[in-house]
Short mmCIF file of C-alpha atoms in Angstrom, two decimals:
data_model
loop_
_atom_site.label_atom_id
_atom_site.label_comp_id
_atom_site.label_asym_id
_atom_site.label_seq_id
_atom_site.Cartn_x
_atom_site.Cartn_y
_atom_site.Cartn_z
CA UNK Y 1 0.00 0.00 0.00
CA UNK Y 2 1.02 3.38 -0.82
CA UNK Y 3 2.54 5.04 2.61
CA UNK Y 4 1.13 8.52 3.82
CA UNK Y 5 2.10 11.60 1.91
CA UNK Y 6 3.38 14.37 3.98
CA UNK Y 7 0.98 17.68 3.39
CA UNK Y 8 1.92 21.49 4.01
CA UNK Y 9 0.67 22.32 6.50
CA UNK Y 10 1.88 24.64 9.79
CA UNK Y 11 5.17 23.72 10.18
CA UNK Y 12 6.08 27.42 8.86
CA UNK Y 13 9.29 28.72 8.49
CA UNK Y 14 10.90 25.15 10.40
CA UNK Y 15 10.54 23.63 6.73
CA UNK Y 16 12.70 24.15 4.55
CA UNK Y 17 12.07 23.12 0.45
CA UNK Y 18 8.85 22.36 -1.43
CA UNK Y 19 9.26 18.50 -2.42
CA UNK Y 20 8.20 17.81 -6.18
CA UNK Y 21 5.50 14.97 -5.67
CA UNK Y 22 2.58 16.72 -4.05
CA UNK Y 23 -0.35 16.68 -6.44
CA UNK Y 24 -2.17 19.67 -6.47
CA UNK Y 25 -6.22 20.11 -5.88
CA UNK Y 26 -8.22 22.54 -5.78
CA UNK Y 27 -11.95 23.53 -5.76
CA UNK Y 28 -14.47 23.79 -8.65
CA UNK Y 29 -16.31 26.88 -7.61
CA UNK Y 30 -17.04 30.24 -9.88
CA UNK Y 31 -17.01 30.53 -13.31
CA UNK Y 32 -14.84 28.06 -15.51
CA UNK Y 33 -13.34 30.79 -17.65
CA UNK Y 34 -11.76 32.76 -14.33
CA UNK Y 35 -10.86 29.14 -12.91
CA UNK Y 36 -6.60 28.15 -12.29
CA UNK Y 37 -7.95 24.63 -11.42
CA UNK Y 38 -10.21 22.26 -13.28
CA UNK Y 39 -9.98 19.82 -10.11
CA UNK Y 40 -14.04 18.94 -9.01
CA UNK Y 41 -14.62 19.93 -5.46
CA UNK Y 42 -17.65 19.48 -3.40
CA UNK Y 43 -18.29 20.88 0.43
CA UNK Y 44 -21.13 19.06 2.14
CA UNK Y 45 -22.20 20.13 5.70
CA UNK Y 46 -24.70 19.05 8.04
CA UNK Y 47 -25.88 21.83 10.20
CA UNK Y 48 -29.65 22.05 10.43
CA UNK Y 49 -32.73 19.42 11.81
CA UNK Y 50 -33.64 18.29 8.74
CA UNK Y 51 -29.77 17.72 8.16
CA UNK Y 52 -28.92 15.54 11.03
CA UNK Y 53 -33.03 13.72 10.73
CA UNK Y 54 -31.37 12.52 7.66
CA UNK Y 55 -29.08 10.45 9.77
CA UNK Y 56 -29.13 7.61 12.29
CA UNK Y 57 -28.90 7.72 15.58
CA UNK Y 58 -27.66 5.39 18.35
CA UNK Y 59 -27.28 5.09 21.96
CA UNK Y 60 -28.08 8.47 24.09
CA UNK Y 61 -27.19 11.23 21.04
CA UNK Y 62 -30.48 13.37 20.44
CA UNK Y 63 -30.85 16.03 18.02
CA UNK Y 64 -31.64 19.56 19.20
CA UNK Y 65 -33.32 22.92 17.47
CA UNK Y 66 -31.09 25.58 18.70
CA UNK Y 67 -32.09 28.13 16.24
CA UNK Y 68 -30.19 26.29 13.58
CA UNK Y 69 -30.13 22.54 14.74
CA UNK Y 70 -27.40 20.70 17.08
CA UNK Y 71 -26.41 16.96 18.10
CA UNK Y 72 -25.74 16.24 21.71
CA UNK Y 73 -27.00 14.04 24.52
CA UNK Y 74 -30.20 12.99 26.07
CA UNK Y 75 -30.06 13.72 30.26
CA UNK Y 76 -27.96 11.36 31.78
CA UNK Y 77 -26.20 9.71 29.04
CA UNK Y 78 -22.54 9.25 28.71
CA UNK Y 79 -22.21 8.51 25.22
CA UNK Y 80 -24.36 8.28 21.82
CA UNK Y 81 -23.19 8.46 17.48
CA UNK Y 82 -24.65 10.17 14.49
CA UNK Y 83 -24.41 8.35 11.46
CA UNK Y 84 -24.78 10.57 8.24
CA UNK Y 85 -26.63 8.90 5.03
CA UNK Y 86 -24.04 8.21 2.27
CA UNK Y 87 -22.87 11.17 0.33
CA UNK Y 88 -22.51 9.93 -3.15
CA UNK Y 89 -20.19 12.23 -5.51
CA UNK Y 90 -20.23 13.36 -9.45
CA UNK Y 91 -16.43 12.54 -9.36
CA UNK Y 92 -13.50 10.21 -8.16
CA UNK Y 93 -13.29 10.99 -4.28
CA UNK Y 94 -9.50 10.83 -3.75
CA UNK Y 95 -8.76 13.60 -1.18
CA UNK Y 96 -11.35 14.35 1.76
CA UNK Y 97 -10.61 16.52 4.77
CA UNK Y 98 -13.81 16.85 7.56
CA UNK Y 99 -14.41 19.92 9.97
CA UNK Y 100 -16.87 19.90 12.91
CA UNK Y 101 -17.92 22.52 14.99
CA UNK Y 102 -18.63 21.45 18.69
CA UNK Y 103 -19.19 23.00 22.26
CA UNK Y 104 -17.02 20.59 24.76
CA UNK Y 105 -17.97 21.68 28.23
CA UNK Y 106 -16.37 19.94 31.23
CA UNK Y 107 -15.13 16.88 29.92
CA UNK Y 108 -16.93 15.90 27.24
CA UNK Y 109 -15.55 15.12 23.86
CA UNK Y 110 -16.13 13.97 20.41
CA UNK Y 111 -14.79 11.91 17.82
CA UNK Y 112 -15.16 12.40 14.43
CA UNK Y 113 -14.78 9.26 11.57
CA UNK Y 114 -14.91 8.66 7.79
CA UNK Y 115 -16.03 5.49 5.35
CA UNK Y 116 -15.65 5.45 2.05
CA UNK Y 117 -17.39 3.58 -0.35
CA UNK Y 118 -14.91 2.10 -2.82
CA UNK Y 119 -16.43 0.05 -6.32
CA UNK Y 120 -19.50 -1.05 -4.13
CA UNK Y 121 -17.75 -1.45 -0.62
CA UNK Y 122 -17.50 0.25 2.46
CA UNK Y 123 -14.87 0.96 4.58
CA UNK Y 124 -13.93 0.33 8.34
CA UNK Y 125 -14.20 3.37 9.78
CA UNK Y 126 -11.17 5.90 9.84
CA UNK Y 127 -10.42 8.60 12.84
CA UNK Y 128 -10.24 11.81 11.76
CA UNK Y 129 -9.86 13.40 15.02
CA UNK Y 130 -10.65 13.37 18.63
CA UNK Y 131 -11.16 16.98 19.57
CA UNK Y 132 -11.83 18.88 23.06
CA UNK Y 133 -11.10 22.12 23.75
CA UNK Y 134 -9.69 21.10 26.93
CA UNK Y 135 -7.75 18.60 27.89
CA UNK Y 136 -8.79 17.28 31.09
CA UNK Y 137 -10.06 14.12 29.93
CA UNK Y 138 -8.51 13.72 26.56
CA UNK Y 139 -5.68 15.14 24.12
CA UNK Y 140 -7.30 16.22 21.24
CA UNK Y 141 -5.31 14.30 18.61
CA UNK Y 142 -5.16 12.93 15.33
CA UNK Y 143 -4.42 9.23 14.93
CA UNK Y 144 -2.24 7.52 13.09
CA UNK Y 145 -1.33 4.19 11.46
CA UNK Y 146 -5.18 4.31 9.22
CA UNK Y 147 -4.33 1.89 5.92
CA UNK Y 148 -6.00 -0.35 4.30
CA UNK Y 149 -7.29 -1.26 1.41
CA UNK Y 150 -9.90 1.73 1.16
CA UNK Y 151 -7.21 4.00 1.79
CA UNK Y 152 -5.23 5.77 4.51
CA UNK Y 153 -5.50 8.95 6.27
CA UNK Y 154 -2.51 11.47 6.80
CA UNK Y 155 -3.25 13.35 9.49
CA UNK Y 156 -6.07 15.16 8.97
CA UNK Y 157 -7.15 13.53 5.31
CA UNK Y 158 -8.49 10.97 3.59
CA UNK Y 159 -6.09 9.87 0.62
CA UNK Y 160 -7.48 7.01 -1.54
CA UNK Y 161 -5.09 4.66 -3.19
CA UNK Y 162 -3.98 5.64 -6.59
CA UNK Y 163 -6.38 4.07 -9.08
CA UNK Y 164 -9.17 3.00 -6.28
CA UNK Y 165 -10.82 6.44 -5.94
CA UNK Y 166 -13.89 6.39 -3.98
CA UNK Y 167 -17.64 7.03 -5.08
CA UNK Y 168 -19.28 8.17 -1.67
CA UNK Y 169 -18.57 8.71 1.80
CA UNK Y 170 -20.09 9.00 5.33
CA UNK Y 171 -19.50 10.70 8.56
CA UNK Y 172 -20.15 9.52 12.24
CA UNK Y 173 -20.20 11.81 15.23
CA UNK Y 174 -19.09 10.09 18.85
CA UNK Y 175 -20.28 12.41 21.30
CA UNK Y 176 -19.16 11.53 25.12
CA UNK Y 177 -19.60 13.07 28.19
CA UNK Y 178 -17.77 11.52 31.26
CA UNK Y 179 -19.56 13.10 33.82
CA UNK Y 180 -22.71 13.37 32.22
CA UNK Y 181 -21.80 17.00 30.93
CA UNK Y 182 -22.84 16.79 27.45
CA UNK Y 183 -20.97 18.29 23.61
CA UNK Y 184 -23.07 20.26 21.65
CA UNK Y 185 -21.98 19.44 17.71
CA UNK Y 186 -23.66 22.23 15.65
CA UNK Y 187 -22.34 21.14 12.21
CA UNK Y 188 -20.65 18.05 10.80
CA UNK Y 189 -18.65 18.81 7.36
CA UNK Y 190 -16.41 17.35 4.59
CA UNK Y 191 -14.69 18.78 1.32
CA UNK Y 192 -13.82 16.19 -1.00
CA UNK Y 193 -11.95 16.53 -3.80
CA UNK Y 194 -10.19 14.87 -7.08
CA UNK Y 195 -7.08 16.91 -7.31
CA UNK Y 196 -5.80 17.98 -10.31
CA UNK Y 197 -2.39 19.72 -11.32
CA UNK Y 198 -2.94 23.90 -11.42
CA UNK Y 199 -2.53 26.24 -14.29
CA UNK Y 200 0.49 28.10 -14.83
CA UNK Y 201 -2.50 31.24 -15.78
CA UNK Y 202 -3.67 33.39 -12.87
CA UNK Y 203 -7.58 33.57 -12.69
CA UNK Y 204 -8.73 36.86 -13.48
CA UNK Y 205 -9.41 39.18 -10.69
CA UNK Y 206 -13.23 40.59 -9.88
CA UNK Y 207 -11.86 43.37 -7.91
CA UNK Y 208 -12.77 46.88 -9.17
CA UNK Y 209 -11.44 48.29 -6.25
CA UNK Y 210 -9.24 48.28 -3.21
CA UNK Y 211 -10.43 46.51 -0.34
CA UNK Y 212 -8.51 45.84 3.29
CA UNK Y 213 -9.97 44.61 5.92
CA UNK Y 214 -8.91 45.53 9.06
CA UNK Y 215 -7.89 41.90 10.58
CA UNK Y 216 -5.46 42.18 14.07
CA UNK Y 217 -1.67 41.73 12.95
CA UNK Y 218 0.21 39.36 15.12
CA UNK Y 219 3.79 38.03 14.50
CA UNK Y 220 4.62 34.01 15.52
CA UNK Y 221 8.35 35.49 15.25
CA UNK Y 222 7.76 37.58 18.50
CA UNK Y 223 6.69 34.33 20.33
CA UNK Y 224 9.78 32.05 19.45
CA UNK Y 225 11.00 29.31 21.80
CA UNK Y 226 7.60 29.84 24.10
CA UNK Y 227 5.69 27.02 25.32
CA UNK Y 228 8.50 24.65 23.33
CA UNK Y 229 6.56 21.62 24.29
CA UNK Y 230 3.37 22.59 21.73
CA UNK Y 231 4.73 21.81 18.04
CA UNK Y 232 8.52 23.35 18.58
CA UNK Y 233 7.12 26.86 19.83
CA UNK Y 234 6.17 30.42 18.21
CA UNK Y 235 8.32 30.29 14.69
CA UNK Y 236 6.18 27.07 13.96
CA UNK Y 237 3.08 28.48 14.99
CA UNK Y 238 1.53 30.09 12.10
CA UNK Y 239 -1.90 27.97 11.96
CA UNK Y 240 -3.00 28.62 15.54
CA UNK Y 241 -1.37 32.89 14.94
CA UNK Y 242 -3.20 33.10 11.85
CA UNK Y 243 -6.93 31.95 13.36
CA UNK Y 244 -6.46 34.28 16.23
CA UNK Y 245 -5.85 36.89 13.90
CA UNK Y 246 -9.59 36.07 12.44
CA UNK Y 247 -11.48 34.71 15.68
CA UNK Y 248 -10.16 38.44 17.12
CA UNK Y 249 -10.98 40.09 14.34
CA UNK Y 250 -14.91 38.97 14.99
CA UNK Y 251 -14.08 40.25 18.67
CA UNK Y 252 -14.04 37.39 19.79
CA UNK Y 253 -11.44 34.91 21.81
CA UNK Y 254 -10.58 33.98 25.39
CA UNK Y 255 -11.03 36.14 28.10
CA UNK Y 256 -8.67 38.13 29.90
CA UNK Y 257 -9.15 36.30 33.33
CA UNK Y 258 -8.51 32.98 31.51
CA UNK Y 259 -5.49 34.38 29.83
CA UNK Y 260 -4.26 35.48 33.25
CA UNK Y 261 -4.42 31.32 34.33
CA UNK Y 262 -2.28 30.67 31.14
CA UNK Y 263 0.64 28.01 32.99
CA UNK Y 264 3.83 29.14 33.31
CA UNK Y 265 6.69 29.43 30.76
CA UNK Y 266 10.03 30.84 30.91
CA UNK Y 267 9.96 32.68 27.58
CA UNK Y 268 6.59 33.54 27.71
CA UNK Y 269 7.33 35.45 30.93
CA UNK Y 270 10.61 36.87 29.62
CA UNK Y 271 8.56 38.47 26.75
CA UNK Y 272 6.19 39.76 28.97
CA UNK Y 273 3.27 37.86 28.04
CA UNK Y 274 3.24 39.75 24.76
CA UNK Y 275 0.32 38.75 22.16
CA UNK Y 276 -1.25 35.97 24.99
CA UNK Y 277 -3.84 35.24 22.60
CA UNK Y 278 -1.51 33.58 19.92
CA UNK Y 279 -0.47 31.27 22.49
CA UNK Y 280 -3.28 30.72 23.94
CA UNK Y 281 -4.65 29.69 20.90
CA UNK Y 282 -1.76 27.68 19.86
CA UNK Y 283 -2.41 25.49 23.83
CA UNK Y 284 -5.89 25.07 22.26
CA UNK Y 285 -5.14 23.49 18.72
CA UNK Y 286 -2.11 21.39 19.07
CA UNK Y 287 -2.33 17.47 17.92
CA UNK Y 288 -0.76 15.29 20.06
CA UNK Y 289 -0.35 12.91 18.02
CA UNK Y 290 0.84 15.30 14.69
CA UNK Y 291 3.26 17.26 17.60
CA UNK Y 292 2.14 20.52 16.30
CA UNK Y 293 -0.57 23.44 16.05
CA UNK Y 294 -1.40 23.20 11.93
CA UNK Y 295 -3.95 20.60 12.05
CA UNK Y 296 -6.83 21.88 9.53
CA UNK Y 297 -9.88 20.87 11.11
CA UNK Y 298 -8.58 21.69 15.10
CA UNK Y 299 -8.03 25.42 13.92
CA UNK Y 300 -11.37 25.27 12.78
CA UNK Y 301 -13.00 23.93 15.86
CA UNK Y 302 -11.28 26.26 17.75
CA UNK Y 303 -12.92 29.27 16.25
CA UNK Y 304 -16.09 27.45 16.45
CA UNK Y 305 -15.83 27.06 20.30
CA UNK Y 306 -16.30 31.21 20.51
CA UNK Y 307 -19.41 30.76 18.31
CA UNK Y 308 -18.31 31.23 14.90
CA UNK Y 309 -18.65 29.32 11.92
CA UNK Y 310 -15.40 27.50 10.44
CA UNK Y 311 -14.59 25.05 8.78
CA UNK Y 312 -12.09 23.84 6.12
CA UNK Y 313 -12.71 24.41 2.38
CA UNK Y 314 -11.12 24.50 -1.07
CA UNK Y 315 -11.31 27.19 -3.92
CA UNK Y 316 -10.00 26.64 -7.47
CA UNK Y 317 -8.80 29.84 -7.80
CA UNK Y 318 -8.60 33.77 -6.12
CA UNK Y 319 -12.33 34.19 -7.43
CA UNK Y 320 -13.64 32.24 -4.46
CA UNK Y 321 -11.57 34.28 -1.84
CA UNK Y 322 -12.67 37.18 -3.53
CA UNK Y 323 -16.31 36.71 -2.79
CA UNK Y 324 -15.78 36.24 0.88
CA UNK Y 325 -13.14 39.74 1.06
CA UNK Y 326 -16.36 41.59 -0.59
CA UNK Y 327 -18.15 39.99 2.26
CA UNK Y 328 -16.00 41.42 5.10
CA UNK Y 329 -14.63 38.08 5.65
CA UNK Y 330 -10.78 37.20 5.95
CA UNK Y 331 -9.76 33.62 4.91
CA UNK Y 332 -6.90 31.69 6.16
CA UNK Y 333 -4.85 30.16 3.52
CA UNK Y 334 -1.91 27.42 3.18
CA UNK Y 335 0.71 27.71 1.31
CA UNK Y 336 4.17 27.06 0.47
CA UNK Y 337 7.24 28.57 -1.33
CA UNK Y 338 10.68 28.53 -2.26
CA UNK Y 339 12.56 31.91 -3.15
CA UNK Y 340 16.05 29.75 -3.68
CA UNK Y 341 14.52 27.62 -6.30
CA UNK Y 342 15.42 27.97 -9.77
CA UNK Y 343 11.87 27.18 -10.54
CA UNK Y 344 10.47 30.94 -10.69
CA UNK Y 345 6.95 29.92 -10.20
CA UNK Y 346 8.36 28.56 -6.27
CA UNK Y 347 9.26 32.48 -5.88
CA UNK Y 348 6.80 34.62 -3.69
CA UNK Y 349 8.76 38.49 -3.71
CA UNK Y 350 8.57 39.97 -0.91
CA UNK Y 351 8.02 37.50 1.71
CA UNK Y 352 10.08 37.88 5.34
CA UNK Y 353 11.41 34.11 4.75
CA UNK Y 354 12.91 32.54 1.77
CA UNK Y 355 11.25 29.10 2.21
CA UNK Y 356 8.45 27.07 3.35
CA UNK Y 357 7.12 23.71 2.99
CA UNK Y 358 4.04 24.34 4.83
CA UNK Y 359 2.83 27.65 6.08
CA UNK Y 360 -0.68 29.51 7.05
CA UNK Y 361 -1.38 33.40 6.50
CA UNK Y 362 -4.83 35.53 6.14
CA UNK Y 363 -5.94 36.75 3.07
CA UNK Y 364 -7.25 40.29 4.97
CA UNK Y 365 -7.95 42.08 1.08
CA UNK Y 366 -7.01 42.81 -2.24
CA UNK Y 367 -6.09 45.59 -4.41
CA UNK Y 368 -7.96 46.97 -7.39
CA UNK Y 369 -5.46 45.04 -9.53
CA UNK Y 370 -6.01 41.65 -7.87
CA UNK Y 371 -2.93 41.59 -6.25
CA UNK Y 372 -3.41 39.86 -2.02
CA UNK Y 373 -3.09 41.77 0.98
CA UNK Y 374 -2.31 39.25 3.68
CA UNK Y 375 -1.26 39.40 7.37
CA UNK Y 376 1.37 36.93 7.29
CA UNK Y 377 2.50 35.69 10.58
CA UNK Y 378 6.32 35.04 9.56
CA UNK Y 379 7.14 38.38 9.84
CA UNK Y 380 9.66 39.87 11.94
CA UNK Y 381 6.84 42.00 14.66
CA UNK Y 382 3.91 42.67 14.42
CA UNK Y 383 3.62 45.74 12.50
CA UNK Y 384 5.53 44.37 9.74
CA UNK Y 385 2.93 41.43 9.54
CA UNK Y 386 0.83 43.61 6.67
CA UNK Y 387 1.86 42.31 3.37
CA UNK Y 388 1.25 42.91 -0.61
CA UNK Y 389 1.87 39.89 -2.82
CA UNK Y 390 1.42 39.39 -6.77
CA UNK Y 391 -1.38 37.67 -7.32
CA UNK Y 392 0.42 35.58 -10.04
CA UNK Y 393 2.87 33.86 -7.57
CA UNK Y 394 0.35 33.75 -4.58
CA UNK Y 395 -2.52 31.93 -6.28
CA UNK Y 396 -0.29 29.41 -8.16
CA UNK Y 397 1.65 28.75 -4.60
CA UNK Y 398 -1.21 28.27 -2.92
CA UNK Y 399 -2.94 26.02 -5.38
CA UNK Y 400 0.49 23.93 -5.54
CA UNK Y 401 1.26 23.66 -1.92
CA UNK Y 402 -2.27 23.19 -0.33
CA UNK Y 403 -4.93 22.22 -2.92
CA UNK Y 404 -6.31 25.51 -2.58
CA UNK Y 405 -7.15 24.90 1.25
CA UNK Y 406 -8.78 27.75 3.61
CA UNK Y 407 -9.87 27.90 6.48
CA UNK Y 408 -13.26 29.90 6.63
CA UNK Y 409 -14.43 31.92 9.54
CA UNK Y 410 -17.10 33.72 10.08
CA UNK Y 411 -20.62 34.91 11.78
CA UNK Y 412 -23.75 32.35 11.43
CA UNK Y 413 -25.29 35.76 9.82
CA UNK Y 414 -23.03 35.75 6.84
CA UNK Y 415 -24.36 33.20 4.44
CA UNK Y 416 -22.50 30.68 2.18
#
């Protein structure tokens, strides 16, 4: 069996080269004629009642109306799942990546799985993470060692074997609550994807004019060799830096009181405590089992636990992230370069670092011309976080490097 790949993910500026054998995917969203990617894409969710009636469910797990609709537990129980129907797909599944959004309180927890159908069979179940915002009865972690002859999972995604693509898929929710303190799940997602390799063409840009949002800037530079222990410390930390960046921008995030509590660290203290919330939020998304912070769907659930809706996406091109700037809504983005590389399309001008296998960084705007304003967290302090990159290297690197993953976050309010 094929082993795992190794994806880009937050390991920031502590990677060093792009390696050549990472397919590219990306989403099939917006018209075909702006589109850098021709690679089929589809984002399912279930969020509402009627969503999660559509399912099964077994032991004490109970669906709730909350104004939108929720899974958790009947009174009393310690445990229940939610089984969705299968999902069948228009294309070869060969990539899939779930989000969730959940309330842990106490010590509850939930576990989130995968099967794939594959030419008329199902698979065993795969992990795709255990997740709790604290960690008092659990560490949230991915788990490792899923192949077999369905597939495998790296991480935080499904990979199919090459040339035994799937047809459909369905998720299972395990909610638990230890002491009878129940989760709340409020949506259950997947993107799935059949990646394809990107164009060497920029899309065309649907910006007539300059926008920039105003999204909080926050270095991971300025929080180097803190709290050691979670993924290697603040240079590696550009996932959990740039979700802060967002959740704060929605005025949300932890509280001062609980960032007060925050345990002790030498660095941390001999840099004054500067920017808590970056690692506060990199305590709250690190895998233990990945040993670091740029796990896709923990970022996400980490927004989610202050009320907001995120999850993890794909786009095929700028177009999509376009939309959501016009919207008021940054988007997190991974991506990867190599300024060293003789390859010019590796180049990104103007970045703080010359290379990256893996790295995360908001897309806060663009100009008139297309071109991305991003906060990118591997910058030297936090003013110098604002950035302006060409829009012909950034979508191209991004696309390459990531599939033309995001993380979205943003109000219930704001549709889509």
């Amino acid at each position: 069996m094929t082993p795992p790949p190794q994806r880009r993910r937050g390991f920031c500026v502590l990677a060093a080269t792009m390696s050549a054998g990472l397919v590219a995917s990306v989403v099939s969203m917006g018209s075909p004629a702006l589109a850098s990617s021709t690679t089929p894409i589809d984002f399912h969710a279930y969020t509402t009642v009627a969503d999660f009636d559509s399912g099964t469910l077994n032991g004490g797990a109970t669906i709730v109306d909350n104004g939108g609709g929720a899974l958790t537990l009947t009174a009393g129980a310690t445990t229940g799942t939610w089984t969705s129907p299968a999902y069948d797909l228009d294309f070869d599944l060969n990539e899939l990546v779930s989000s969730w959004q959940a309330a842990t309180p106490a010590d509850s927890w939930v576990k989130t799985e995968l099967s794939v159908e594959v030419n008329g069979q199902w698979s065993p179940w795969f992990v795709m993470g255990k997740w709790a915002f604290s960690q008092r009865q659990i560490k949230r972690t991915s788990v490792p060692g899923q192949n077999n002859d369905f597939g495998f999972v790296s991480i935080d995604t499904y990979f199919a074997h090459s040339g035994s693509p799937g047809q459909a898929y369905r998720l299972r929710e395990q909610l638990n609550a230890p002491s009878a303190i129940a989760p709340t799940v409020r949506q259950v997602a997947a993107t799935a994807s059949d990646p394809q390799e990107p164009d060497y063409t920029p899309s065309t840009t649907t910006m007539t004019h300059t926008i920039d949002l105003y999204v909080p800037q926050y270095s991971q530079e300025t929080h180097r060799k803190e709290y050691e222990a979670y993924g290697g410390g603040g240079e590696a930390w550009c996932s959990p830096t740039s979700t802060e960046m967002v959740v704060e921008y929605w005025h949300r995030g932890p509280t001062p009181e609980q960032l007060q509590h925050m345990p002790y660290d030498k660095t941390f203290e001999k840099h004054g405590r500067q920017d808590p919330t970056v690692d506060w939020a990199a305590l709250h998304t690190y895998d233990w089992n990945y040993g670091g912070t740029g796990n896709w769907p923990f970022n996400a659930a980490y927004a989610s636990h202050y009320g907001l809706d995120g999850s993890v996406r794909q786009y095929n091109s700028l177009v999509g992230l376009e939309g959501w700037i016009k919207k008021g809504v940054p988007v997190v983005v991974s991506i990867a370069w190599n300024n060293k590389s003789k390859d010019p399309h590796m180049h990104l001008d103007g970045s703080d670092i010359k290379s990256t296998g893996g790295h995360l960084m908001v897309v806060r705007g663009f100009t008139k011309d297309g071109d991305v304003i991003a906060n990118d967290p591997a910058s030297p302090t936090d003013a110098q976080v604002r950035h302006v990159y060409k829009r012909i290297q950034f979508e191209y690197l991004w696309l390459h490097a990531s599939n033309g993953m995001v993380y979205l976050i943003k109000p219930y309010r704001i549709a889509g």
